[in-house]
Short mmCIF file of C-alpha atoms in Angstrom, two decimals:
data_model
loop_
_atom_site.label_atom_id
_atom_site.label_comp_id
_atom_site.label_asym_id
_atom_site.label_seq_id
_atom_site.Cartn_x
_atom_site.Cartn_y
_atom_site.Cartn_z
CA MET A 142 135.08 -100.69 87.65
CA ILE A 143 138.53 -101.97 86.65
CA GLN A 144 139.87 -98.44 86.45
CA LEU A 145 138.39 -97.50 89.84
CA ALA A 146 139.80 -100.66 91.40
CA SER A 147 143.27 -99.94 89.99
CA ILE A 148 143.18 -96.41 91.43
CA VAL A 149 142.26 -97.78 94.88
CA LEU A 150 144.99 -100.41 94.71
CA GLY A 151 147.47 -97.80 93.51
CA ALA A 152 146.58 -95.55 96.43
CA LEU A 153 147.03 -98.42 98.89
CA ALA A 154 150.38 -99.29 97.31
CA GLY A 155 151.44 -95.68 97.56
CA VAL A 156 150.96 -95.57 101.35
CA SER A 157 152.56 -98.99 101.88
CA ARG A 158 156.21 -99.94 101.80
CA VAL A 159 156.08 -100.90 98.16
CA GLY A 160 156.62 -97.34 96.95
CA GLY A 161 155.35 -94.84 94.39
CA ASP A 162 156.55 -96.66 91.26
CA ALA A 163 154.42 -99.69 92.03
CA ALA A 164 151.44 -97.48 92.76
CA MET A 165 151.82 -95.68 89.43
CA ALA A 166 152.27 -98.98 87.57
CA THR A 167 149.10 -100.38 89.16
CA MET A 168 147.01 -97.33 88.18
CA MET A 169 148.39 -97.14 84.65
CA GLY A 170 147.98 -100.88 84.12
CA GLY A 171 144.36 -100.76 85.27
CA THR A 172 143.65 -97.79 83.02
CA GLY A 173 145.24 -99.54 80.05
CA LEU A 174 143.24 -102.71 80.71
CA ALA A 175 139.98 -100.73 80.92
CA ILE A 176 140.68 -98.98 77.61
CA GLN A 177 141.61 -102.29 75.94
CA ARG A 178 138.34 -103.85 77.11
CA GLN A 179 136.47 -100.88 75.61
CA LEU A 180 138.27 -101.39 72.29
CA ASN A 181 137.46 -105.11 72.36
CA PHE A 182 133.81 -104.30 73.04
CA SER A 183 133.74 -101.81 70.14
CA ARG A 184 135.22 -104.36 67.73
CA ASP A 185 132.72 -107.00 68.84
CA ALA A 186 129.88 -104.52 68.32
CA GLU A 187 131.11 -103.85 64.77
CA ARG A 188 131.27 -107.57 64.04
CA GLU A 189 127.70 -107.93 65.29
CA ALA A 190 126.63 -104.97 63.12
CA ASP A 191 128.14 -106.70 60.08
CA ARG A 192 126.21 -109.89 60.86
CA VAL A 193 122.93 -108.00 61.35
CA GLY A 194 123.54 -105.99 58.17
CA LEU A 195 124.12 -109.20 56.22
CA GLN A 196 120.88 -110.65 57.57
CA ILE A 197 118.94 -107.50 56.60
CA LEU A 198 120.37 -107.64 53.06
CA ARG A 199 119.46 -111.31 52.76
CA ASP A 200 115.91 -110.82 54.08
CA GLY A 201 115.41 -107.78 51.83
CA GLY A 202 116.24 -109.80 48.74
CA PHE A 203 119.53 -108.03 47.99
CA ASP A 204 122.65 -109.70 46.62
CA THR A 205 124.74 -110.33 49.76
CA SER A 206 127.97 -110.57 47.76
CA GLY A 207 127.65 -106.80 47.31
CA MET A 208 128.69 -106.43 50.95
CA VAL A 209 132.06 -108.00 50.13
CA ALA A 210 132.44 -105.63 47.17
CA PHE A 211 131.62 -102.69 49.46
CA PHE A 212 134.30 -103.65 51.97
CA GLY A 213 136.73 -104.09 49.09
CA ARG A 214 136.09 -100.50 48.01
CA LEU A 215 136.43 -99.34 51.61
CA GLN A 216 139.79 -101.07 51.84
CA SER A 217 141.00 -99.49 48.59
CA ALA A 218 139.88 -96.02 49.69
CA SER A 219 141.62 -96.28 53.08
CA ARG A 220 144.72 -98.14 51.94
CA GLY A 221 147.06 -95.31 52.95
CA PHE A 222 145.59 -94.81 56.41
CA GLY A 223 146.25 -96.69 59.61
CA ASP A 224 148.53 -99.40 58.21
CA ALA A 225 151.04 -98.85 61.03
CA VAL A 226 148.44 -99.11 63.82
CA PRO A 227 148.31 -102.54 65.52
CA PRO A 228 144.93 -104.30 65.15
CA TYR A 229 144.40 -104.47 68.94
CA LEU A 230 144.39 -100.66 69.13
CA LEU A 231 141.65 -100.19 66.48
CA THR A 232 137.98 -99.53 67.26
CA HIS A 233 136.90 -101.56 64.18
CA PRO A 234 138.04 -104.99 63.00
CA LEU A 235 140.49 -104.99 60.12
CA THR A 236 138.71 -104.68 56.77
CA THR A 237 140.38 -107.90 55.59
CA GLU A 238 138.93 -109.66 58.63
CA ARG A 239 135.45 -108.30 57.88
CA ILE A 240 135.71 -109.42 54.25
CA ALA A 241 136.80 -112.92 55.29
CA ASP A 242 133.95 -113.16 57.82
CA ILE A 243 131.28 -112.17 55.27
CA GLN A 244 132.74 -114.46 52.60
CA ALA A 245 132.61 -117.37 55.05
CA ARG A 246 128.97 -116.63 55.86
CA ILE A 247 127.77 -116.40 52.23
CA ARG A 248 129.90 -119.26 50.88
CA ASP A 249 127.07 -121.80 51.09
CA GLN A 250 124.36 -119.47 49.77
CA ARG A 251 123.06 -119.94 46.26
CA TYR A 252 123.75 -116.99 43.95
CA LYS A 253 120.66 -115.27 42.56
CA GLN A 254 120.78 -112.99 39.54
CA ARG A 255 118.63 -109.96 40.26
CA ALA A 256 117.54 -107.47 37.61
CA ASP A 257 117.91 -103.80 38.54
CA ASN A 258 114.81 -101.67 38.75
CA PRO A 259 114.67 -99.35 35.69
CA ASP A 260 114.21 -96.34 38.00
CA PHE A 261 117.49 -97.22 39.73
CA GLN A 262 119.34 -97.09 36.43
CA LEU A 263 117.65 -93.80 35.44
CA ILE A 264 118.50 -92.17 38.77
CA ARG A 265 122.04 -93.44 38.39
CA ALA A 266 122.28 -91.69 35.00
CA ARG A 267 120.86 -88.49 36.50
CA VAL A 268 123.30 -88.55 39.42
CA ARG A 269 126.21 -89.05 37.01
CA LEU A 270 125.34 -85.63 35.54
CA LEU A 271 124.45 -83.89 38.79
CA GLN A 272 127.66 -84.87 40.57
CA ASN A 273 129.63 -82.87 38.01
CA ASN A 274 127.43 -80.50 36.00
CA THR A 275 130.30 -78.40 34.69
CA SER A 276 130.69 -78.16 30.91
CA GLN A 277 133.47 -80.74 30.94
CA GLY A 278 131.56 -83.00 33.32
CA ILE A 279 128.50 -82.95 31.05
CA ARG A 280 130.65 -83.74 27.99
CA ASP A 281 132.28 -86.65 29.83
CA ALA A 282 128.87 -87.99 30.81
CA GLN A 283 127.63 -87.67 27.23
CA ALA A 284 130.64 -89.65 26.00
CA TYR A 285 129.85 -92.34 28.57
CA PHE A 286 126.20 -92.56 27.53
CA GLU A 287 127.18 -92.74 23.85
CA SER A 288 129.49 -95.65 24.63
CA GLN A 289 126.71 -97.40 26.56
CA LEU A 290 124.40 -97.11 23.55
CA ARG A 291 126.71 -99.44 21.65
CA GLN A 292 125.72 -102.29 23.99
CA ASN A 293 122.37 -102.15 22.17
CA THR A 294 120.28 -103.64 24.98
CA LYS A 295 116.80 -102.27 25.63
CA MET A 296 117.68 -101.13 29.14
CA GLN A 297 120.92 -99.42 28.09
CA ILE A 298 119.22 -97.64 25.19
CA MET A 299 116.53 -96.29 27.51
CA VAL A 300 118.98 -95.20 30.22
CA SER A 301 121.51 -93.69 27.81
CA LYS A 302 118.86 -91.78 25.88
CA TYR A 303 117.48 -90.44 29.14
CA GLY A 304 120.99 -89.43 30.27
CA LEU A 305 121.63 -87.67 26.94
CA ALA A 306 118.24 -85.92 27.20
CA TYR A 307 119.04 -84.67 30.70
CA ALA A 308 122.49 -83.52 29.54
CA ALA A 309 120.87 -81.58 26.68
CA TYR A 310 118.45 -80.02 29.18
CA LEU A 311 121.35 -78.88 31.37
CA GLN A 312 122.97 -77.39 28.25
CA ARG A 313 119.68 -75.55 27.48
CA SER A 314 119.21 -77.43 24.21
CA TYR A 315 115.56 -77.98 24.99
CA ASP A 316 114.36 -79.19 21.58
CA LYS A 317 117.15 -81.76 21.47
CA ALA A 318 116.35 -82.82 25.03
CA GLU A 319 112.68 -83.27 24.13
CA GLY A 320 113.51 -85.47 21.14
CA LEU A 321 115.92 -87.66 23.13
CA LEU A 322 113.39 -88.02 25.94
CA GLN A 323 110.78 -89.28 23.45
CA GLU A 324 113.31 -91.86 22.22
CA ALA A 325 113.99 -92.93 25.81
CA ARG A 326 110.26 -93.34 26.45
CA ALA A 327 109.87 -95.39 23.27
CA ALA A 328 112.76 -97.65 24.35
CA SER A 329 111.16 -98.16 27.78
CA GLN A 330 108.14 -100.00 26.34
CA PRO A 331 106.62 -102.28 27.59
CA MET A 332 108.10 -101.44 31.02
CA VAL A 333 106.11 -99.37 33.51
CA PRO A 334 106.51 -95.66 32.65
CA SER A 335 108.90 -93.94 35.05
CA ILE A 336 108.07 -90.78 36.97
CA LEU A 337 111.56 -89.54 36.02
CA PHE A 338 110.45 -89.21 32.38
CA THR A 339 107.51 -87.09 33.52
CA ASN A 340 109.69 -84.91 35.77
CA LEU A 341 112.14 -84.15 32.96
CA ASP A 342 109.36 -83.53 30.44
CA ILE A 343 107.72 -80.97 32.76
CA ASP A 344 111.08 -79.28 33.39
CA ILE A 345 111.70 -79.00 29.63
CA LYS A 346 108.24 -77.52 29.02
CA LEU A 347 108.71 -75.01 31.83
CA ALA A 348 112.11 -74.04 30.42
CA LYS A 349 110.53 -73.55 26.97
CA LYS A 350 107.84 -71.30 28.53
CA GLN A 351 105.11 -73.73 27.53
CA GLY A 352 103.14 -73.03 30.69
CA ALA A 353 99.78 -74.50 29.60
CA GLN A 354 101.32 -77.81 28.48
CA ALA A 355 103.52 -78.03 31.57
CA LEU A 356 100.51 -77.40 33.82
CA LYS A 357 98.41 -80.04 32.09
CA GLU A 358 101.15 -82.67 32.46
CA ALA A 359 102.00 -81.63 36.03
CA ASP A 360 98.33 -81.84 37.06
CA ALA A 361 98.05 -85.35 35.59
CA ALA A 362 101.31 -86.37 37.29
CA ARG A 363 100.11 -84.95 40.61
CA LYS A 364 97.07 -87.20 40.48
CA GLN A 365 99.10 -90.21 39.39
CA PHE A 366 101.90 -89.66 41.95
CA PRO A 367 100.21 -87.87 44.90
CA LEU A 368 103.16 -88.48 47.26
CA SER A 369 105.86 -87.11 44.96
CA ARG A 370 107.29 -83.88 46.34
CA VAL A 371 109.07 -83.13 43.05
CA VAL A 372 105.78 -83.29 41.14
CA ALA A 373 104.11 -81.08 43.77
CA HIS A 374 106.82 -78.43 43.29
CA GLN A 375 106.56 -78.70 39.50
CA TYR A 376 102.78 -78.31 39.65
CA ALA A 377 103.15 -75.10 41.69
CA ASP A 378 105.83 -73.83 39.31
CA ALA A 379 103.56 -74.56 36.34
CA LEU A 380 100.69 -72.67 37.98
CA ILE A 381 102.94 -69.63 38.41
CA GLU A 382 104.30 -69.96 34.87
CA GLY A 383 100.72 -70.12 33.58
CA GLN A 384 99.92 -66.94 35.56
CA ARG A 385 97.37 -68.73 37.72
CA ASN A 386 98.84 -67.02 40.74
CA ASP A 387 95.77 -67.11 43.00
CA VAL A 388 95.46 -70.88 42.57
CA ALA A 389 99.22 -71.24 43.11
CA VAL A 390 99.10 -69.25 46.38
CA ALA A 391 96.14 -71.24 47.71
CA TYR A 392 97.85 -74.54 46.79
CA LEU A 393 101.20 -73.53 48.28
CA ARG A 394 99.66 -72.23 51.50
CA ASP A 395 98.11 -75.67 52.00
CA GLN A 396 101.44 -77.30 51.16
CA ALA A 397 103.22 -75.04 53.68
CA GLN A 398 100.85 -76.27 56.40
CA LEU A 399 101.40 -79.91 55.49
CA TYR A 400 105.17 -79.70 54.91
CA ARG A 401 106.36 -77.11 57.40
CA HIS A 402 110.05 -77.94 57.03
CA GLU A 403 110.25 -77.80 53.23
CA VAL A 404 112.33 -74.86 51.99
CA ALA A 405 111.21 -75.23 48.36
CA VAL A 406 107.55 -74.65 49.30
CA GLN A 407 108.39 -71.30 50.98
CA ASP A 408 110.54 -70.27 48.00
CA LEU A 409 107.73 -71.08 45.57
CA LEU A 410 105.22 -69.26 47.78
CA ALA A 411 107.47 -66.18 47.72
CA LYS A 412 107.65 -66.49 43.93
CA ALA A 413 103.84 -66.68 43.69
CA TYR A 414 103.39 -63.65 45.95
CA ALA A 415 105.93 -61.73 43.83
CA ALA A 416 103.89 -62.59 40.70
CA GLN A 417 100.84 -61.15 42.47
CA GLY A 418 102.77 -58.02 43.40
CA LYS A 419 102.36 -58.66 47.15
CA GLN A 420 105.72 -57.47 48.45
CA ALA A 421 105.09 -57.84 52.17
CA LEU A 422 103.90 -61.44 51.88
CA GLN A 423 106.73 -62.23 49.46
CA HIS A 424 109.39 -61.18 51.98
CA MET A 425 107.58 -62.88 54.86
CA ALA A 426 107.70 -66.15 52.90
CA LEU A 427 111.39 -65.60 52.14
CA ALA A 428 111.97 -65.04 55.85
CA GLU A 429 110.45 -68.46 56.60
CA SER A 430 112.66 -69.99 53.91
CA TYR A 431 115.76 -68.55 55.59
CA VAL A 432 114.58 -69.79 58.99
CA LEU A 433 114.31 -73.33 57.62
CA GLN A 434 117.83 -72.99 56.20
CA GLY A 435 119.13 -71.93 59.62
CA SER A 436 119.97 -68.33 58.67
CA LEU A 437 118.16 -66.27 61.31
CA PRO A 438 119.92 -62.93 60.54
CA ALA A 439 118.82 -63.15 56.89
CA ALA A 440 115.28 -64.02 58.02
CA LEU A 441 115.18 -60.98 60.32
CA GLU A 442 116.41 -58.83 57.44
CA GLN A 443 113.57 -60.10 55.23
CA LEU A 444 111.04 -59.30 57.96
CA GLY A 445 112.47 -55.78 58.12
CA ILE A 446 111.96 -55.39 54.37
CA ALA A 447 108.42 -56.77 54.69
CA ARG A 448 107.59 -54.23 57.41
CA LYS A 449 108.60 -51.36 55.09
CA ALA A 450 106.66 -52.70 52.10
CA PRO A 451 103.96 -50.27 50.89
CA ASP A 452 101.28 -52.98 50.83
CA ALA A 453 101.88 -54.24 54.39
CA THR A 454 98.52 -54.25 56.20
CA PHE A 455 97.94 -53.82 59.93
CA TYR A 456 97.47 -57.58 60.19
CA ASP A 457 100.76 -58.15 58.31
CA GLN A 458 102.55 -55.75 60.67
CA ALA A 459 101.25 -57.65 63.70
CA MET A 460 102.39 -60.97 62.18
CA ILE A 461 105.81 -59.50 61.41
CA ASP A 462 106.24 -58.13 64.95
CA ALA A 463 105.31 -61.44 66.56
CA ARG A 464 107.56 -63.47 64.27
CA GLU A 465 110.42 -61.03 64.73
CA ARG A 466 110.22 -61.38 68.52
CA ASP A 467 110.35 -65.18 68.24
CA LEU A 468 113.33 -65.12 65.88
CA LYS A 469 115.25 -62.64 68.01
CA GLU A 470 114.79 -64.91 71.03
CA GLN A 471 116.00 -67.88 68.99
CA TRP A 472 119.00 -65.89 67.77
CA LYS A 473 119.85 -64.80 71.33
CA ASP A 474 119.68 -68.41 72.54
CA GLU A 475 121.91 -69.56 69.67
CA MET A 476 124.48 -66.87 70.49
CA LYS A 477 124.51 -67.95 74.16
CA GLU A 478 124.96 -71.57 73.17
CA THR A 479 127.76 -70.72 70.75
CA LYS A 480 129.48 -68.57 73.37
CA GLY A 481 129.14 -71.40 75.90
CA ARG A 482 130.77 -73.88 73.53
CA GLY A 483 133.55 -71.37 72.82
#
C-alpha cells in the first residue's frame, strides 16, 4: 500500500508545478520505505522463530544452551561474509544479536546435565566413517577411536569398539570386524542392546557369505524391530543370499506395495528376479527403481530391454506397453515444463 500510494503521489507531483525530480523522489522514497518495512518484518519473524525454537527445545527436554553454541558455530562459519552490509539491510538479525537474546532468555534457567542416548553416540561414530570413507578417512577415524579408548569409560569403550568394527567392515576385514563388534556388545552391558549392533552383524555375515546365519539373525531382528526399514532390506538380502528366491520375491512384492517410493525395495526385487532367472521382471523392477530416482529415460530403456527378454509373457508385454505410455507422457510433460522455464 505504501508503494502504491507513493506512485500515486509521484504521478500527481509530476503533473503539478513541483516538477519531475520531486515526483521521482516521492516514488523512490515510497519504494525504499516499503522494502525497509519488509526487511523489518523478516527480522522480526526470525526473532520470533528463535523464541519458538527455544521453547520447543525446552519443552522437549533438550539443553537450551546448545542453541547458543549453534549460533556460535554459525557465526564462525560465516565470519567472512556480509561484514560490510549494514544491519538494517539484512533479512536476519545479526548473529551476535541472536546469541545475546538467547543468552538473556536462558540466564535464569537451571542447568541440567543430560546423558546422551547410546544410539546417538553409535550413529555419531558411524557417520564419522561414512562422511569420509576413503582409505585415509578410515585411518583417521580409526586413530580417533583409538584415542577415545584411552578415556576408559564404559560408553567410550562401547562406541570406539563399534567404530573400529565398522571401519574394519569397510576395509573388508570381516573377521576382525566381527571380533571388535563382540567386544562392543560386551561393553554395552547392561544397557539396552542397540539395533545398530544387529545391523552391522548381519552386514558382516552377508559379506562373509554366511547366508543361513544372516537370515536367522535378520528374521529375529525383523520381529524385534518391525518398523526398521534397514532390517527389512537386510532380511530380503539374506533371503536372496540363502537362495530362497521365491520367498524373497513374495516378501519384496508386498514391501513394494507398502513402500511405493522406496528405491531399495525395487533394487532388491530386481536382484531377486535376476536370481530366479526372470529377465523381463528384473528389468521391469529396475525401470521402477529409475522412475523413483527421477531418471525417466533410463526407465524407458529398461522397459525396452524387458520387452525383448526371451521370457516376457503376453501379460508382461501388456504391462510394459501400459507403463511405457505413462512414462512417455510424464517425460513429455517434463520437457514442456523445462522448456517453459528456459
